C-alpha cells in the first residue's frame, strides 16, 4: 500500500478561494490561465498567470524547481481543463492532487489513474467532481 497525504473537502474549497485571489490579470482581461501549487500544510508554494494554460502550469513547476521545493508539492489548481500532458507534468513534479475549474480529458483521467494522482474537475464554490483516487479527500 502506497502512502499518501489527505485533505478535507473544505480545505480544497478554501484553496480555490486563495487560487482565485492570486489571479490579477484575468479579472482585467478575461483571457489568461492561472496555476497555483500548495504544500501538505496548504501553504502557497507558487502562483502564475499566462496566456497559455501549459505555460502557467510550467511556470509554477519551474518556480519550485528553481527553489528546490518540488518535494513539498502536494496539490495544484489550474484554471483550464486538465490534459494528459498536464497530468504527466504533475506526476513528474510529485503532485498528488491535480484540480481544475473545468473538465479533464478522458486521457487525463486514464493517466491520473495509472500515476496515482487524484484528479478533480469542476471545482466550484461548494462542489467538485473527483475522477480518480478519492481516498485522498476526506469528507468530514
XYZ file of N, CA, C and O in Angstrom:
560
model
N 0.841 -1.190 0.000
C 0.000 0.000 0.000
C 0.880 1.245 0.000
O 1.728 1.407 0.866
N 0.686 2.106 -0.988
C 1.437 3.355 -1.042
C 0.910 4.323 0.001
O -0.282 4.379 0.267
N 1.801 5.119 0.573
C 1.336 6.141 1.499
C 1.028 7.402 0.703
O 1.603 7.651 -0.346
N 0.110 8.173 1.205
C -0.260 9.413 0.551
C -0.827 10.352 1.601
O -1.167 9.955 2.704
N -0.918 11.614 1.224
C -1.482 12.625 2.110
C -2.963 12.772 1.822
O -3.430 12.417 0.743
N -3.681 13.320 2.791
C -5.113 13.542 2.641
C -5.426 15.014 2.906
O -4.676 15.696 3.574
N -6.575 15.433 2.394
C -7.046 16.795 2.624
C -8.568 16.755 2.740
O -9.227 15.948 2.090
N -9.108 17.626 3.567
C -10.559 17.731 3.721
C -11.151 18.500 2.540
O -10.496 19.376 1.959
N -12.378 18.162 2.203
C -13.090 18.892 1.153
C -13.049 20.397 1.406
O -12.796 21.182 0.492
N -13.298 20.785 2.644
C -13.297 22.214 2.988
C -11.933 22.850 2.721
O -11.860 24.019 2.332
N -10.870 22.081 2.903
C -9.526 22.594 2.633
C -9.322 22.894 1.159
O -8.736 23.916 0.788
N -9.816 22.006 0.295
C -9.692 22.236 -1.150
C -10.499 23.466 -1.552
O -10.036 24.307 -2.335
N -11.698 23.604 -1.009
C -12.532 24.756 -1.337
C -11.880 26.054 -0.864
O -11.947 27.075 -1.564
N -11.224 26.030 0.281
C -10.510 27.218 0.763
C -9.316 27.539 -0.142
O -9.025 28.712 -0.407
N -8.639 26.504 -0.643
C -7.513 26.734 -1.554
C -8.004 27.322 -2.875
O -7.312 28.149 -3.483
N -9.182 26.944 -3.309
C -9.758 27.523 -4.527
C -9.928 29.029 -4.358
O -9.624 29.808 -5.261
N -10.398 29.456 -3.190
C -10.542 30.897 -2.928
C -9.189 31.602 -2.983
O -9.072 32.688 -3.549
N -8.171 30.977 -2.419
C -6.825 31.564 -2.445
C -6.276 31.601 -3.868
O -5.604 32.556 -4.264
N -6.565 30.553 -4.633
C -6.175 30.494 -6.034
C -6.786 31.677 -6.799
O -6.099 32.387 -7.527
N -8.077 31.895 -6.626
C -8.753 32.981 -7.331
C -8.241 34.352 -6.902
O -8.155 35.267 -7.720
N -7.862 34.481 -5.643
C -7.319 35.758 -5.162
C -5.974 36.085 -5.808
O -5.599 37.258 -5.909
N -5.246 35.074 -6.264
C -3.941 35.291 -6.910
C -4.078 35.694 -8.379
O -3.109 36.104 -9.002
N -5.271 35.581 -8.933
C -5.490 35.958 -10.330
C -5.642 37.478 -10.412
O -6.666 38.029 -10.023
N -4.620 38.136 -10.904
C -4.676 39.592 -11.007
C -4.918 40.071 -12.442
O -5.511 41.120 -12.651
N -4.484 39.302 -13.422
C -4.631 39.705 -14.821
C -5.983 39.273 -15.376
O -6.621 40.013 -16.124
N -6.446 38.085 -14.997
C -7.702 37.555 -15.531
C -8.886 38.502 -15.330
O -9.654 38.721 -16.268
N -9.079 39.087 -14.136
C -10.227 39.994 -13.968
C -10.182 41.203 -14.914
O -11.218 41.760 -15.263
N -8.995 41.590 -15.333
C -8.844 42.734 -16.237
C -9.035 42.365 -17.701
O -9.508 43.175 -18.493
N -8.643 41.151 -18.050
C -8.633 40.765 -19.459
C -9.616 39.651 -19.802
O -10.064 39.559 -20.942
N -9.883 38.774 -18.868
C -10.732 37.613 -19.130
C -10.081 36.603 -20.051
O -10.754 35.724 -20.577
N -8.760 36.709 -20.226
C -8.125 35.841 -21.226
C -6.802 35.236 -20.781
O -5.938 34.973 -21.607
N -6.644 35.009 -19.503
C -5.425 34.333 -19.045
C -5.787 33.062 -18.296
O -6.909 32.893 -17.831
N -4.800 32.195 -18.219
C -4.912 30.986 -17.407
C -4.021 31.168 -16.192
O -3.083 31.963 -16.213
N -4.326 30.419 -15.155
C -3.505 30.514 -13.951
C -3.311 29.141 -13.333
O -4.046 28.198 -13.611
N -2.292 29.082 -12.481
C -1.973 27.836 -11.776
C -1.357 28.190 -10.429
O -0.645 29.193 -10.304
N -1.647 27.385 -9.437
C -1.044 27.503 -8.108
C -0.672 26.108 -7.623
O -1.356 25.137 -7.937
N 0.381 26.034 -6.851
C 0.767 24.783 -6.188
C 0.865 25.049 -4.701
O 1.459 26.046 -4.265
N 0.290 24.130 -3.914
C 0.277 24.217 -2.460
C 0.988 23.007 -1.867
O 1.040 21.945 -2.483
N 1.484 23.167 -0.638
C 2.126 22.049 0.052
C 1.122 21.303 0.916
O -0.071 21.607 0.917
N 1.608 20.324 1.684
C 0.757 19.469 2.519
C 0.035 20.255 3.603
O -1.012 19.845 4.069
N 0.617 21.374 4.005
C 0.018 22.197 5.062
C -0.810 23.337 4.482
O -1.172 24.264 5.190
N -1.074 23.285 3.192
C -1.903 24.241 2.466
C -1.255 25.622 2.330
O -1.938 26.631 2.164
N 0.077 25.660 2.383
C 0.808 26.893 2.111
C 0.994 27.034 0.608
O 1.293 26.051 -0.078
N 0.846 28.253 0.112
C 1.070 28.516 -1.301
C 2.563 28.461 -1.590
O 3.356 29.168 -0.972
N 2.950 27.604 -2.537
C 4.360 27.488 -2.921
C 4.680 28.307 -4.158
O 5.774 28.858 -4.276
N 3.738 28.365 -5.110
C 3.973 29.103 -6.353
C 2.645 29.427 -7.019
O 1.681 28.681 -6.897
N 2.641 30.556 -7.739
C 1.459 31.007 -8.455
C 1.902 31.684 -9.738
O 2.925 32.371 -9.753
N 1.138 31.506 -10.819
C 1.490 32.153 -12.087
C 0.247 32.302 -12.961
O -0.694 31.522 -12.857
N 0.302 33.310 -13.822
C -0.708 33.506 -14.859
C 0.009 33.612 -16.199
O 1.144 34.079 -16.271
N -0.677 33.183 -17.242
C -0.102 33.264 -18.582
C -1.235 33.128 -19.595
O -2.289 32.580 -19.271
N -1.007 33.572 -20.788
C -1.993 33.419 -21.857
C -2.180 31.941 -22.222
O -3.251 31.522 -22.626
N -1.149 31.131 -22.009
C -1.221 29.700 -22.296
C -1.397 28.885 -21.028
O -0.702 29.104 -20.036
N -2.305 27.921 -21.066
C -2.558 27.109 -19.866
C -1.363 26.257 -19.487
O -1.049 26.115 -18.309
N -0.679 25.703 -20.471
C 0.514 24.912 -20.167
C 1.628 25.805 -19.632
O 2.380 25.406 -18.738
N 1.744 27.007 -20.170
C 2.778 27.937 -19.698
C 2.573 28.289 -18.232
O 3.542 28.353 -17.465
N 1.335 28.549 -17.838
C 1.064 28.877 -16.434
C 1.481 27.719 -15.526
O 2.119 27.923 -14.487
N 1.142 26.495 -15.935
C 1.495 25.323 -15.127
C 3.007 25.110 -15.120
O 3.597 24.822 -14.074
N 3.637 25.284 -16.272
C 5.105 25.156 -16.349
C 5.799 26.180 -15.454
O 6.819 25.878 -14.827
N 5.257 27.382 -15.387
C 5.866 28.437 -14.563
C 5.865 28.064 -13.078
O 6.859 28.279 -12.386
N 4.743 27.517 -12.584
C 4.706 27.178 -11.155
C 5.605 25.985 -10.845
O 6.271 25.958 -9.807
N 5.646 25.015 -11.749
C 6.550 23.882 -11.534
C 7.997 24.362 -11.604
O 8.825 23.996 -10.766
N 8.296 25.210 -12.571
C 9.642 25.761 -12.694
C 10.060 26.557 -11.476
O 11.212 26.492 -11.041
N 9.135 27.302 -10.896
C 9.441 28.066 -9.681
C 9.846 27.135 -8.542
O 10.778 27.439 -7.788
N 9.176 25.985 -8.446
C 9.535 25.017 -7.402
C 10.891 24.391 -7.670
O 11.667 24.156 -6.740
N 11.179 24.120 -8.923
C 12.484 23.556 -9.290
C 13.593 24.541 -8.927
O 14.609 24.171 -8.335
N 13.372 25.816 -9.267
C 14.399 26.835 -9.004
C 14.692 27.008 -7.516
O 15.812 27.311 -7.138
N 13.669 26.847 -6.659
C 13.924 26.969 -5.208
C 14.047 25.626 -4.516
O 14.017 25.574 -3.295
N 14.189 24.564 -5.299
C 14.382 23.221 -4.752
C 13.270 22.839 -3.770
O 13.516 22.354 -2.679
N 12.027 23.066 -4.187
C 10.875 22.754 -3.332
C 9.902 21.767 -3.972
O 8.764 21.648 -3.533
N 10.342 21.056 -5.000
C 9.427 20.103 -5.632
C 8.973 19.016 -4.656
O 7.856 18.507 -4.776
N 9.804 18.692 -3.695
C 9.434 17.658 -2.722
C 8.278 18.104 -1.833
O 7.633 17.277 -1.197
N 7.987 19.408 -1.801
C 6.895 19.933 -0.983
C 5.565 20.015 -1.728
O 4.528 20.261 -1.128
N 5.591 19.841 -3.045
C 4.380 19.976 -3.851
C 3.371 18.895 -3.489
O 3.709 17.724 -3.397
N 2.135 19.297 -3.296
C 1.070 18.360 -2.936
C -0.154 18.521 -3.836
O -0.630 17.566 -4.426
N -0.650 19.736 -3.956
C -1.899 19.972 -4.662
C -1.731 21.149 -5.616
O -1.177 22.174 -5.235
N -2.200 20.973 -6.835
C -2.175 22.059 -7.822
C -3.599 22.363 -8.265
O -4.431 21.465 -8.380
N -3.849 23.634 -8.490
C -5.115 24.079 -9.064
C -4.781 24.835 -10.343
O -3.905 25.701 -10.346
N -5.466 24.486 -11.413
C -5.297 25.178 -12.692
C -6.660 25.663 -13.176
O -7.682 25.058 -12.875
N -6.631 26.746 -13.935
C -7.889 27.340 -14.390
C -8.467 26.626 -15.602
O -9.633 26.812 -15.928
N -7.682 25.831 -16.242
C -8.095 25.230 -17.506
C -8.440 23.748 -17.348
O -8.293 23.172 -16.274
N -8.832 23.150 -18.463
C -9.057 21.704 -18.434
C -7.704 21.014 -18.259
O -6.664 21.543 -18.637
N -7.729 19.851 -17.682
C -6.510 19.077 -17.494
C -6.381 18.080 -18.629
O -7.231 17.240 -18.831
N -5.281 18.189 -19.344
C -4.959 17.267 -20.425
C -4.006 16.211 -19.890
O -3.465 16.339 -18.783
N -3.759 15.176 -20.693
C -2.827 14.145 -20.229
C -1.426 14.725 -20.046
O -0.686 14.287 -19.175
N -1.069 15.743 -20.828
C 0.258 16.352 -20.653
C 0.379 17.032 -19.290
O 1.426 16.960 -18.648
N -0.696 17.660 -18.842
C -0.664 18.294 -17.519
C -0.565 17.239 -16.420
O 0.129 17.440 -15.428
N -1.248 16.130 -16.604
C -1.158 15.046 -15.627
C 0.267 14.495 -15.605
O 0.815 14.221 -14.528
N 0.887 14.347 -16.767
C 2.287 13.894 -16.821
C 3.190 14.845 -16.054
O 4.040 14.416 -15.265
N 3.028 16.134 -16.281
C 3.846 17.134 -15.584
C 3.624 17.055 -14.076
O 4.576 17.148 -13.301
N 2.363 16.890 -13.668
C 2.056 16.762 -12.237
C 2.750 15.535 -11.659
O 3.304 15.584 -10.553
N 2.742 14.437 -12.399
C 3.389 13.213 -11.930
C 4.884 13.394 -11.756
O 5.459 12.976 -10.747
N 5.525 14.032 -12.713
C 6.972 14.279 -12.617
C 7.282 15.193 -11.433
O 8.277 15.003 -10.741
N 6.401 16.166 -11.184
C 6.624 17.113 -10.081
C 6.251 16.528 -8.721
O 6.498 17.153 -7.687
N 5.647 15.338 -8.693
C 5.272 14.723 -7.422
C 3.965 15.244 -6.842
O 3.673 15.038 -5.663
N 3.174 15.917 -7.640
C 1.894 16.455 -7.178
C 0.903 15.300 -7.022
O 0.726 14.495 -7.922
N 0.255 15.226 -5.868
C -0.679 14.138 -5.582
C -2.108 14.452 -6.004
O -2.879 13.536 -6.293
N -2.473 15.731 -6.012
C -3.827 16.135 -6.382
C -3.731 17.227 -7.439
O -3.093 18.263 -7.220
N -4.372 17.000 -8.577
C -4.424 17.979 -9.654
C -5.884 18.362 -9.846
O -6.721 17.527 -10.167
N -6.167 19.618 -9.608
C -7.531 20.101 -9.579
C -7.709 21.233 -10.574
O -6.760 21.956 -10.873
N -8.931 21.390 -11.061
C -9.184 22.471 -12.000
C -10.640 22.876 -12.037
O -11.508 22.219 -11.464
N -10.868 23.981 -12.743
C -12.202 24.564 -12.784
C -13.099 23.945 -13.846
O -14.307 24.116 -13.805
N -12.522 23.234 -14.798
C -13.316 22.615 -15.860
C -13.075 21.107 -15.872
O -12.433 20.562 -14.984
N -13.557 20.463 -16.921
C -13.448 19.006 -17.019
C -12.070 18.576 -17.507
O -11.447 19.278 -18.288
N -11.596 17.423 -17.058
C -10.373 16.855 -17.633
C -10.717 16.067 -18.900
O -11.869 15.689 -19.112
N -9.721 15.827 -19.719
C -9.939 14.960 -20.875
C -9.982 13.507 -20.406
O -9.499 13.176 -19.319
N -10.532 12.631 -21.235
C -10.590 11.216 -20.864
C -9.190 10.619 -20.763
O -8.936 9.767 -19.901
N -8.265 11.075 -21.599
C -6.876 10.591 -21.498
C -6.235 11.052 -20.185
O -5.442 10.323 -19.595
N -6.585 12.248 -19.727
C -6.059 12.744 -18.450
C -6.557 11.873 -17.303
O -5.790 11.540 -16.390
N -7.820 11.486 -17.357
C -8.382 10.626 -16.303
C -7.663 9.280 -16.290
O -7.261 8.793 -15.221
N -7.458 8.692 -17.446
C -6.763 7.399 -17.525
C -5.338 7.505 -16.998
O -4.873 6.635 -16.247
N -4.648 8.556 -17.375
C -3.268 8.716 -16.928
C -3.203 8.982 -15.420
O -2.342 8.448 -14.726
N -4.116 9.797 -14.901
C -4.131 10.074 -13.462
C -4.374 8.791 -12.675
O -3.760 8.577 -11.621
N -5.234 7.934 -13.191
C -5.483 6.647 -12.531
C -4.191 5.836 -12.457
O -3.839 5.310 -11.411
N -3.473 5.762 -13.575
C -2.221 4.989 -13.629
C -1.113 5.601 -12.774
O -0.301 4.881 -12.196
N -1.061 6.937 -12.705
C 0.021 7.614 -11.977
C -0.305 7.858 -10.510
O 0.469 8.492 -9.801
N -1.469 7.377 -10.048
C -1.883 7.535 -8.655
C -2.042 9.012 -8.277
O -1.610 9.449 -7.210
N -2.649 9.770 -9.167
C -2.924 11.178 -8.926
C -4.426 11.342 -8.762
O -5.211 10.818 -9.553
N -4.829 12.060 -7.727
C -6.237 12.395 -7.550
C -6.547 13.531 -8.518
O -5.909 14.580 -8.463
N -7.505 13.305 -9.397
C -7.861 14.287 -10.417
C -9.242 14.842 -10.106
O -10.207 14.083 -9.952
N -9.318 16.162 -9.990
C -10.561 16.843 -9.637
C -10.925 17.827 -10.745
O -10.060 18.533 -11.270
N -12.201 17.879 -11.073
C -12.699 18.843 -12.051
C -13.902 19.583 -11.512
O -14.424 19.260 -10.452
N -14.329 20.575 -12.268
C -15.496 21.375 -11.918
C -15.434 21.873 -10.473
O -16.421 21.820 -9.744
N -14.261 22.349 -10.070
C -14.079 22.900 -8.723
C -14.885 24.191 -8.622
O -14.612 25.165 -9.317
N -15.903 24.171 -7.796
C -16.814 25.299 -7.631
C -16.810 25.750 -6.177
O -16.102 25.204 -5.342
N -17.672 26.694 -5.877
C -17.721 27.256 -4.527
C -18.011 26.196 -3.465
O -17.422 26.200 -2.401
N -18.921 25.277 -3.779
C -19.311 24.266 -2.786
C -19.292 22.850 -3.320
O -19.873 21.953 -2.699
N -18.672 22.615 -4.461
C -18.703 21.270 -5.017
C -17.516 21.024 -5.941
O -16.814 21.959 -6.325
N -17.336 19.750 -6.284
C -16.290 19.333 -7.210
C -16.602 17.929 -7.671
O -17.386 17.215 -7.041
N -15.978 17.529 -8.771
C -16.082 16.152 -9.258
C -14.723 15.497 -9.093
O -13.716 16.034 -9.572
N -14.686 14.353 -8.407
C -13.432 13.634 -8.180
C -13.423 12.447 -9.133
O -14.279 11.565 -9.055
N -12.441 12.426 -10.036
C -12.389 11.409 -11.085
C -11.539 10.201 -10.704
O -11.828 9.095 -11.148
N -10.479 10.400 -9.972
C -9.579 9.297 -9.639
C -9.101 9.425 -8.198
O -9.016 10.517 -7.650
N -8.780 8.328 -7.605
C -8.190 8.221 -6.266
C -8.846 9.144 -5.230
O -8.186 9.986 -4.622
N -10.130 8.945 -4.971
C -10.843 9.779 -3.998
C -10.406 9.555 -2.555
O -10.775 10.326 -1.676
N -9.589 8.539 -2.322
C -9.164 8.241 -0.947
C -8.350 9.371 -0.307
O -8.187 9.415 0.912
N -7.832 10.286 -1.099
C -7.088 11.418 -0.549
C -8.005 12.514 0.010
O -7.562 13.386 0.720
N -9.275 12.471 -0.355
C -10.206 13.529 0.007
C -11.077 13.071 1.175
O -11.797 12.076 1.070
N -11.006 13.809 2.271
C -11.785 13.496 3.468
C -13.059 14.329 3.449
O -13.006 15.536 3.251
N -14.179 13.684 3.690
C -15.453 14.399 3.593
C -15.852 15.097 4.873
O -16.713 15.969 4.864
N -15.275 14.725 5.997
C -15.663 15.401 7.238
C -14.470 15.947 7.965
O -13.354 15.699 7.663
